[in-house]
PDB file of C-alpha atoms in Angstrom:
ATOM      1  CA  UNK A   1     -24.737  -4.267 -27.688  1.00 54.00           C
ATOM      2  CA  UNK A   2     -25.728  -0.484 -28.276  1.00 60.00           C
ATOM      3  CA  UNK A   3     -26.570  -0.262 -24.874  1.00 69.00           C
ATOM      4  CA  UNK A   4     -23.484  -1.837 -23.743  1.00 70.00           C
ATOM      5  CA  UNK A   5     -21.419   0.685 -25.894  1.00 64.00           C
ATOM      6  CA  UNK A   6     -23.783   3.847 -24.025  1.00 65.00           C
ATOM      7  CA  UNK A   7     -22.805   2.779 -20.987  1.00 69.00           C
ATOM      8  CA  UNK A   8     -18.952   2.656 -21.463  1.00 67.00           C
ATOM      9  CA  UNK A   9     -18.939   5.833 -22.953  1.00 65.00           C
ATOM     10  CA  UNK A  10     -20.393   6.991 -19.900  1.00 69.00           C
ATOM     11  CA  UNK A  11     -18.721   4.872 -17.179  1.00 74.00           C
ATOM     12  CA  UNK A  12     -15.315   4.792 -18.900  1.00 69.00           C
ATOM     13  CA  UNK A  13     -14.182   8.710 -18.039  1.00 68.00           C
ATOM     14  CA  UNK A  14     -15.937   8.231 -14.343  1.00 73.00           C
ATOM     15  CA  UNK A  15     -13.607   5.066 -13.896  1.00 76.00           C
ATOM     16  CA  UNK A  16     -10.525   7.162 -15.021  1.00 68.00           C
ATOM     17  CA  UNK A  17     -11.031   9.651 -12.901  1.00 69.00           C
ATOM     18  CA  UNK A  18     -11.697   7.395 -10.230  1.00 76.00           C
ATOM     19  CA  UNK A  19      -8.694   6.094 -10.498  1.00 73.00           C
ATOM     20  CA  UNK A  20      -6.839   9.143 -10.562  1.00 69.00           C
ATOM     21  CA  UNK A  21      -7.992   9.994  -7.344  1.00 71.00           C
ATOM     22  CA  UNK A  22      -7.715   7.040  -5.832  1.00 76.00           C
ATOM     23  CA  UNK A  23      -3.811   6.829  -6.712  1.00 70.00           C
ATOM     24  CA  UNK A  24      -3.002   9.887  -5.817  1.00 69.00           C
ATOM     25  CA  UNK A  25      -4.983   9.955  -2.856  1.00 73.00           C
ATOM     26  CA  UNK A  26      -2.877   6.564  -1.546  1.00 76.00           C
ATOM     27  CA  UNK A  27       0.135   7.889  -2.595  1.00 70.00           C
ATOM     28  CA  UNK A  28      -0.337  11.267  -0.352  1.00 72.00           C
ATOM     29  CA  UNK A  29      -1.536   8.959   2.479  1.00 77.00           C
ATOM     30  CA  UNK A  30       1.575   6.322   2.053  1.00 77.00           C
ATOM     31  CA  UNK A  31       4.484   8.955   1.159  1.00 73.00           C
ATOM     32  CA  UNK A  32       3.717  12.646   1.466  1.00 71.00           C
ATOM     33  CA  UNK A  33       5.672  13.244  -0.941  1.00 73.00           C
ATOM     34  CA  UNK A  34       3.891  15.615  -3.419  1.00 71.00           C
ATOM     35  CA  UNK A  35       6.579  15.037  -6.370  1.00 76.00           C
ATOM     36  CA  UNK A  36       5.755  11.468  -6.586  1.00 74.00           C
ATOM     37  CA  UNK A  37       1.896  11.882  -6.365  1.00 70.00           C
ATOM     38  CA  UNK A  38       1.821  14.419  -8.968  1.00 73.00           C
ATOM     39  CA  UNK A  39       4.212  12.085 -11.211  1.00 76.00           C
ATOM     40  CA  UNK A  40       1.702   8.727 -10.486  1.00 72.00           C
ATOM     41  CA  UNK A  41      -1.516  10.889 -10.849  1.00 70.00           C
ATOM     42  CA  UNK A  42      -0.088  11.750 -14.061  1.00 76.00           C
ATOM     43  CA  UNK A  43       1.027   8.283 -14.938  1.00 78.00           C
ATOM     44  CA  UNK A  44      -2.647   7.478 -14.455  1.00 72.00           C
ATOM     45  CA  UNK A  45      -4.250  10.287 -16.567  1.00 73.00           C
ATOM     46  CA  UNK A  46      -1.573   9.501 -19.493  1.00 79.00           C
ATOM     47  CA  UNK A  47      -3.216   5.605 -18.949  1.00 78.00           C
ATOM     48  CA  UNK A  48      -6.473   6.558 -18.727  1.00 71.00           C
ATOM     49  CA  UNK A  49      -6.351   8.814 -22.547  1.00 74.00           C
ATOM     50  CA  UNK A  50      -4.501   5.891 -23.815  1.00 79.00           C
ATOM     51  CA  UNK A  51      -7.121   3.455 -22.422  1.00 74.00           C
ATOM     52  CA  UNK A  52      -9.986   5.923 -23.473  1.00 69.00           C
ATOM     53  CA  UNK A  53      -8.081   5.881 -27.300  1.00 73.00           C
ATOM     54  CA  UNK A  54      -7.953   1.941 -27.443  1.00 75.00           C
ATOM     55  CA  UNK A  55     -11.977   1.596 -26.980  1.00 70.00           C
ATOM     56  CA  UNK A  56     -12.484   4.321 -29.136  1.00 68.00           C
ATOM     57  CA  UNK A  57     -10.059   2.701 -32.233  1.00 71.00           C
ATOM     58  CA  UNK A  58     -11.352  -1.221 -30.688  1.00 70.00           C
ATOM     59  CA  UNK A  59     -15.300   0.336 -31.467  1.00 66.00           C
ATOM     60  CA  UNK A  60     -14.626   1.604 -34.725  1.00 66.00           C
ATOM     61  CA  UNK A  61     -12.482  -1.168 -35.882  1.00 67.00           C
ATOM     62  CA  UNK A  62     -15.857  -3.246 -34.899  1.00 62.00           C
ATOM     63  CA  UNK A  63     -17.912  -4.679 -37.737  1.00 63.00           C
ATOM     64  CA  UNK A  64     -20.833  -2.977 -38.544  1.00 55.00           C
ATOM     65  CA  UNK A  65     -23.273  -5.779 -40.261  1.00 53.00           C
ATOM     66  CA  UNK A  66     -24.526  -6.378 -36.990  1.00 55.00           C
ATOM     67  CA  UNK A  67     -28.231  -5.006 -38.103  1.00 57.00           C
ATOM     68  CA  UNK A  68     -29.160  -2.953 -35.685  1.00 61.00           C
ATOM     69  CA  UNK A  69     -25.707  -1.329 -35.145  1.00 58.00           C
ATOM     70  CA  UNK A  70     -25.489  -1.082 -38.688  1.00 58.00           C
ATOM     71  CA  UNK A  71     -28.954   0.671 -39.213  1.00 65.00           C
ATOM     72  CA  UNK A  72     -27.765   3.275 -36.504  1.00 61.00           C
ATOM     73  CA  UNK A  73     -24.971   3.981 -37.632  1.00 60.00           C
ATOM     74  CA  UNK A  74     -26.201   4.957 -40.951  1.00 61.00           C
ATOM     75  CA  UNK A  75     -29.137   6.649 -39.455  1.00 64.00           C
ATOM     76  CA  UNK A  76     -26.178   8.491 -37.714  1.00 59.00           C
ATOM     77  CA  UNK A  77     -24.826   9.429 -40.811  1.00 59.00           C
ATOM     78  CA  UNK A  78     -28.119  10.668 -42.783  1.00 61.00           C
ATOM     79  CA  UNK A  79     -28.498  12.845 -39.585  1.00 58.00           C
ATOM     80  CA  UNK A  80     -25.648  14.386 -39.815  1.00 55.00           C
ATOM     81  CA  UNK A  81     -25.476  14.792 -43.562  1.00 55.00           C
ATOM     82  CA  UNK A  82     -29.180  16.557 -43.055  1.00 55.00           C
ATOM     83  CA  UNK A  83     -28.149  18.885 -40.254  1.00 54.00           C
ATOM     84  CA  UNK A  84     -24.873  20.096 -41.777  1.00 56.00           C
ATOM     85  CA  UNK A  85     -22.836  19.451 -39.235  1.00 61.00           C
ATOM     86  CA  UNK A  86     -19.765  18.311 -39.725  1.00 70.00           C
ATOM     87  CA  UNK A  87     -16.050  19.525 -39.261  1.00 74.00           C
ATOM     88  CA  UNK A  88     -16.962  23.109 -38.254  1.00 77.00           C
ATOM     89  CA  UNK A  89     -19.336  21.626 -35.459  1.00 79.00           C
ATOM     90  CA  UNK A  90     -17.124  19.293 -34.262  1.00 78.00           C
ATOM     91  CA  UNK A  91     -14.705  21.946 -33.985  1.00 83.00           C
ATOM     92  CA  UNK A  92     -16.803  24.682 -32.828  1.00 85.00           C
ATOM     93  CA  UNK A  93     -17.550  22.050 -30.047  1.00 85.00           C
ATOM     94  CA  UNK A  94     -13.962  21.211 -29.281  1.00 87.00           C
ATOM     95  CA  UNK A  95     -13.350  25.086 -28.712  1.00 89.00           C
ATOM     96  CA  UNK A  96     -16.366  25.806 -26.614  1.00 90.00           C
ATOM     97  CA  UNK A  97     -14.772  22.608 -24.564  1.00 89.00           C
ATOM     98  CA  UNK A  98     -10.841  24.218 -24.074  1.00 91.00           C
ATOM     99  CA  UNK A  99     -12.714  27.480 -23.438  1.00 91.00           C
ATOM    100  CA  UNK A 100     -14.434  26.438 -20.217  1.00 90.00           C
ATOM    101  CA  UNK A 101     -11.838  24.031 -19.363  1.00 89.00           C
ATOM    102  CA  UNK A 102      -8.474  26.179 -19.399  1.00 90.00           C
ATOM    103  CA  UNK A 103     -10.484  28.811 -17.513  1.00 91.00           C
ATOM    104  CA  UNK A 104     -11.780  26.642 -14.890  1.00 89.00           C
ATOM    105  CA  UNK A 105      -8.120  25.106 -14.594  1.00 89.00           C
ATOM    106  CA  UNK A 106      -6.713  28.593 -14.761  1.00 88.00           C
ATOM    107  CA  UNK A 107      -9.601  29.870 -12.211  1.00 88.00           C
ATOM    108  CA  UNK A 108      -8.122  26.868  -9.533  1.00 87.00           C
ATOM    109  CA  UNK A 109      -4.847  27.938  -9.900  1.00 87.00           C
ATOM    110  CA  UNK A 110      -5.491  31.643  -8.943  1.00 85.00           C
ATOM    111  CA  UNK A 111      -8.101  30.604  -5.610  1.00 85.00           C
ATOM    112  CA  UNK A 112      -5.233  27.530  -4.684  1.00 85.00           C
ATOM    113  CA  UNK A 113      -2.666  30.761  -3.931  1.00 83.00           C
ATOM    114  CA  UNK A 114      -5.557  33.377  -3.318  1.00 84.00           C
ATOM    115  CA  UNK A 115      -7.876  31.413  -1.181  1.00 85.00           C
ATOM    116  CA  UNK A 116      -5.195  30.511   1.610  1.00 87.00           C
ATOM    117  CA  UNK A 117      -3.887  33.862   1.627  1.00 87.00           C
ATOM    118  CA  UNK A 118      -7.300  35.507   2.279  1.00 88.00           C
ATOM    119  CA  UNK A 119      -7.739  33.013   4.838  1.00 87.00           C
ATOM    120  CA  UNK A 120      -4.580  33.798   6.391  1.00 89.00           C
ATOM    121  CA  UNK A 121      -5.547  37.459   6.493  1.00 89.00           C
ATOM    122  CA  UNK A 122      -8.912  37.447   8.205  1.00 89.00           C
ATOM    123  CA  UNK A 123      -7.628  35.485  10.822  1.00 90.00           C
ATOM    124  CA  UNK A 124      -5.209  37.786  11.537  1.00 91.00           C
ATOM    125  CA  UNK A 125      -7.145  41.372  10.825  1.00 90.00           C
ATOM    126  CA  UNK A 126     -10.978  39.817  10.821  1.00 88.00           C
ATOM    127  CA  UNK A 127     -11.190  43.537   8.978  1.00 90.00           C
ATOM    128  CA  UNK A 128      -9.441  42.401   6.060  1.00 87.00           C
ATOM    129  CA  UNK A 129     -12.411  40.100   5.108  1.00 88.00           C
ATOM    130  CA  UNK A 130     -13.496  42.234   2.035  1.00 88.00           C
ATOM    131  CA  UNK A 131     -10.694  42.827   0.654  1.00 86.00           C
ATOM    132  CA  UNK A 132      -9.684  39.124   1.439  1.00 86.00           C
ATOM    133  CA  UNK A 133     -12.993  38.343  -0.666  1.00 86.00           C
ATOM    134  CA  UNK A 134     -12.195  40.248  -3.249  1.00 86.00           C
ATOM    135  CA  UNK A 135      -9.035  38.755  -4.547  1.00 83.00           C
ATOM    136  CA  UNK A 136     -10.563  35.237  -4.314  1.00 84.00           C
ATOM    137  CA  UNK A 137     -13.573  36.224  -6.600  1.00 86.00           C
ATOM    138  CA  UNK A 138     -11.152  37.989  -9.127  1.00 86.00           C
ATOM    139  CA  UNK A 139      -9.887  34.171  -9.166  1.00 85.00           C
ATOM    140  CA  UNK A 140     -13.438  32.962  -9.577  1.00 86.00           C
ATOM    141  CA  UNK A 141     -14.224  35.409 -12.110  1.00 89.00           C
ATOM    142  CA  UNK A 142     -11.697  33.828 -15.039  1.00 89.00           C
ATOM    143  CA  UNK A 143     -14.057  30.463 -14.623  1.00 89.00           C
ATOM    144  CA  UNK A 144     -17.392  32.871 -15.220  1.00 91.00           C
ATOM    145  CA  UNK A 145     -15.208  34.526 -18.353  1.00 92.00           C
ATOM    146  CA  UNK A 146     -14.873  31.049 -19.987  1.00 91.00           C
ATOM    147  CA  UNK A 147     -18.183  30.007 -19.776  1.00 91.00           C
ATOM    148  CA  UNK A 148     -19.173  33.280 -21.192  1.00 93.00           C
ATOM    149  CA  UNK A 149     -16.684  32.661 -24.499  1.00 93.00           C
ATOM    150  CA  UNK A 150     -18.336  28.913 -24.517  1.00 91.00           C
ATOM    151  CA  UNK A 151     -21.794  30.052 -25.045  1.00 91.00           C
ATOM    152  CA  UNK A 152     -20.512  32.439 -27.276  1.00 92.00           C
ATOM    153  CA  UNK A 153     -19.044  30.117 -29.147  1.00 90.00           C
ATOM    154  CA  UNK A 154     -21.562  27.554 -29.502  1.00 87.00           C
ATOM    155  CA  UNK A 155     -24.337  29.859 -30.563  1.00 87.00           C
ATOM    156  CA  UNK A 156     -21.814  31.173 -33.207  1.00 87.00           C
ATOM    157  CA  UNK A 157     -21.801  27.254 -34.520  1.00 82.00           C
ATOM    158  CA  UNK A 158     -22.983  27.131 -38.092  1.00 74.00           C
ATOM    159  CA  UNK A 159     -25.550  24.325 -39.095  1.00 70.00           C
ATOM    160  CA  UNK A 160     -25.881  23.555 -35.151  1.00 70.00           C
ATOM    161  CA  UNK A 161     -27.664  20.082 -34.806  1.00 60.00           C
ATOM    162  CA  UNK A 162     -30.613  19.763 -32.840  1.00 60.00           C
ATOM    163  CA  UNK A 163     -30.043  18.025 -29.844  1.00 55.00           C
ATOM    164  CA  UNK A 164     -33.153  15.834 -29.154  1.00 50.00           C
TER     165      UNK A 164
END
C-alpha cells in the first residue's frame, strides 16, 4: 500500500500535466482559437488541483491501524518532532518554491516577447545579433535571480531536516 501511495504522489502531477498539454494541444490543432485553449487548459489545471486536493484529503481521511502504515507514520512524526521542523520549514519550503517558480514564469514571459523580436532583428540586420542576445538573456536572467533567492532561502531554514 505504501508503495502504491509513492507512486501516486509521483505519477499524479505528471498525469495532470499531461493532460494539460494534451487538451490544449487538441484544442490549438481542432480550433485555433487561442481564447478557448487558454480557457480549457485552464479548466484542466483548476481539475487537476482539485483532483490533486481529493487524494490528498481521501489519504489522510485513510485509517491508519494498518501496521505498517501506522508504524510509518509515527516514525514520520518522531522524525519530525527530533529535527525541529515544523511550520517554519514547511514554510521556508513553500517560499523557496514561489521564489523559483514566479521567476521562471516571469522569465517566459519576458523571452515569449523578447525572443521573437531578436529573431526578427537578426534576420533583418544579421549585425544586430548582440544586441538581439542581449535583451533575451536580460529575460533569462530573472529565472537565474530566483533560484539565487531559493537557495538563499533554504539555507536560511531553521532546524532544516536532513534529507536522507
Amino acid at each position: 500500500m505504501t508503495t502504491f501511495l509513492n507512486v501516486l504522489v509521483f505519477a499524479l502531477p505528471v498525469l495532470a500535466l499531461a493532460a494539460a498539454v494534451f487538451v490544449a494541444a487538441r484544442t490549438m490543432k481542432r480550433t485555433g482559437n487561442v481564447r478557448r485553449a487558454f480557457s480549457r487548459h485552464f479548466i484542466t489545471l483548476v481539475m487537476a488541483i482539485v483532483l490533486c486536493l481529493a487524494f490528498t484529503f481521501v489519504a489522510a481521511a485513510a485509517p491508519a491501524d494498518t501496521g505498517d502504515a501506522a508504524e510509518a507514520v509515527a516514525t514520520a512524526a518522531e522524525t519530525v518532532a527530533d529535527n525541529g521542523a515544523g511550520m517554519a520549514t514547511g514554510l521556508g519550503f513553500l517560499a523557496a518554491a514561489l521564489s523559483i517558480g514566479l521567476a521562471a514564469i516571469g522569465a517566459g514571459i519576458a523571452l515569449s516577447a523578447g525572443a521573437p523580436a531578436a529573431i526578427g532583428a537578426v534576420s533583418e540586420d544579421p549585425k544586430s545579433f548582440g544586441k538581439s542576445m542581449i535583451f533575451v538573456v536580460l529575460g533569462e536572467a530573472v529565472a537565474i535571480y530566483g533560484l539565487i533567492i531559493a537557495i538563499l532561502i533554504i539555507l536560511k531554514i531553521p532546524n532544516l531536516p536532513a534529507l536522507g
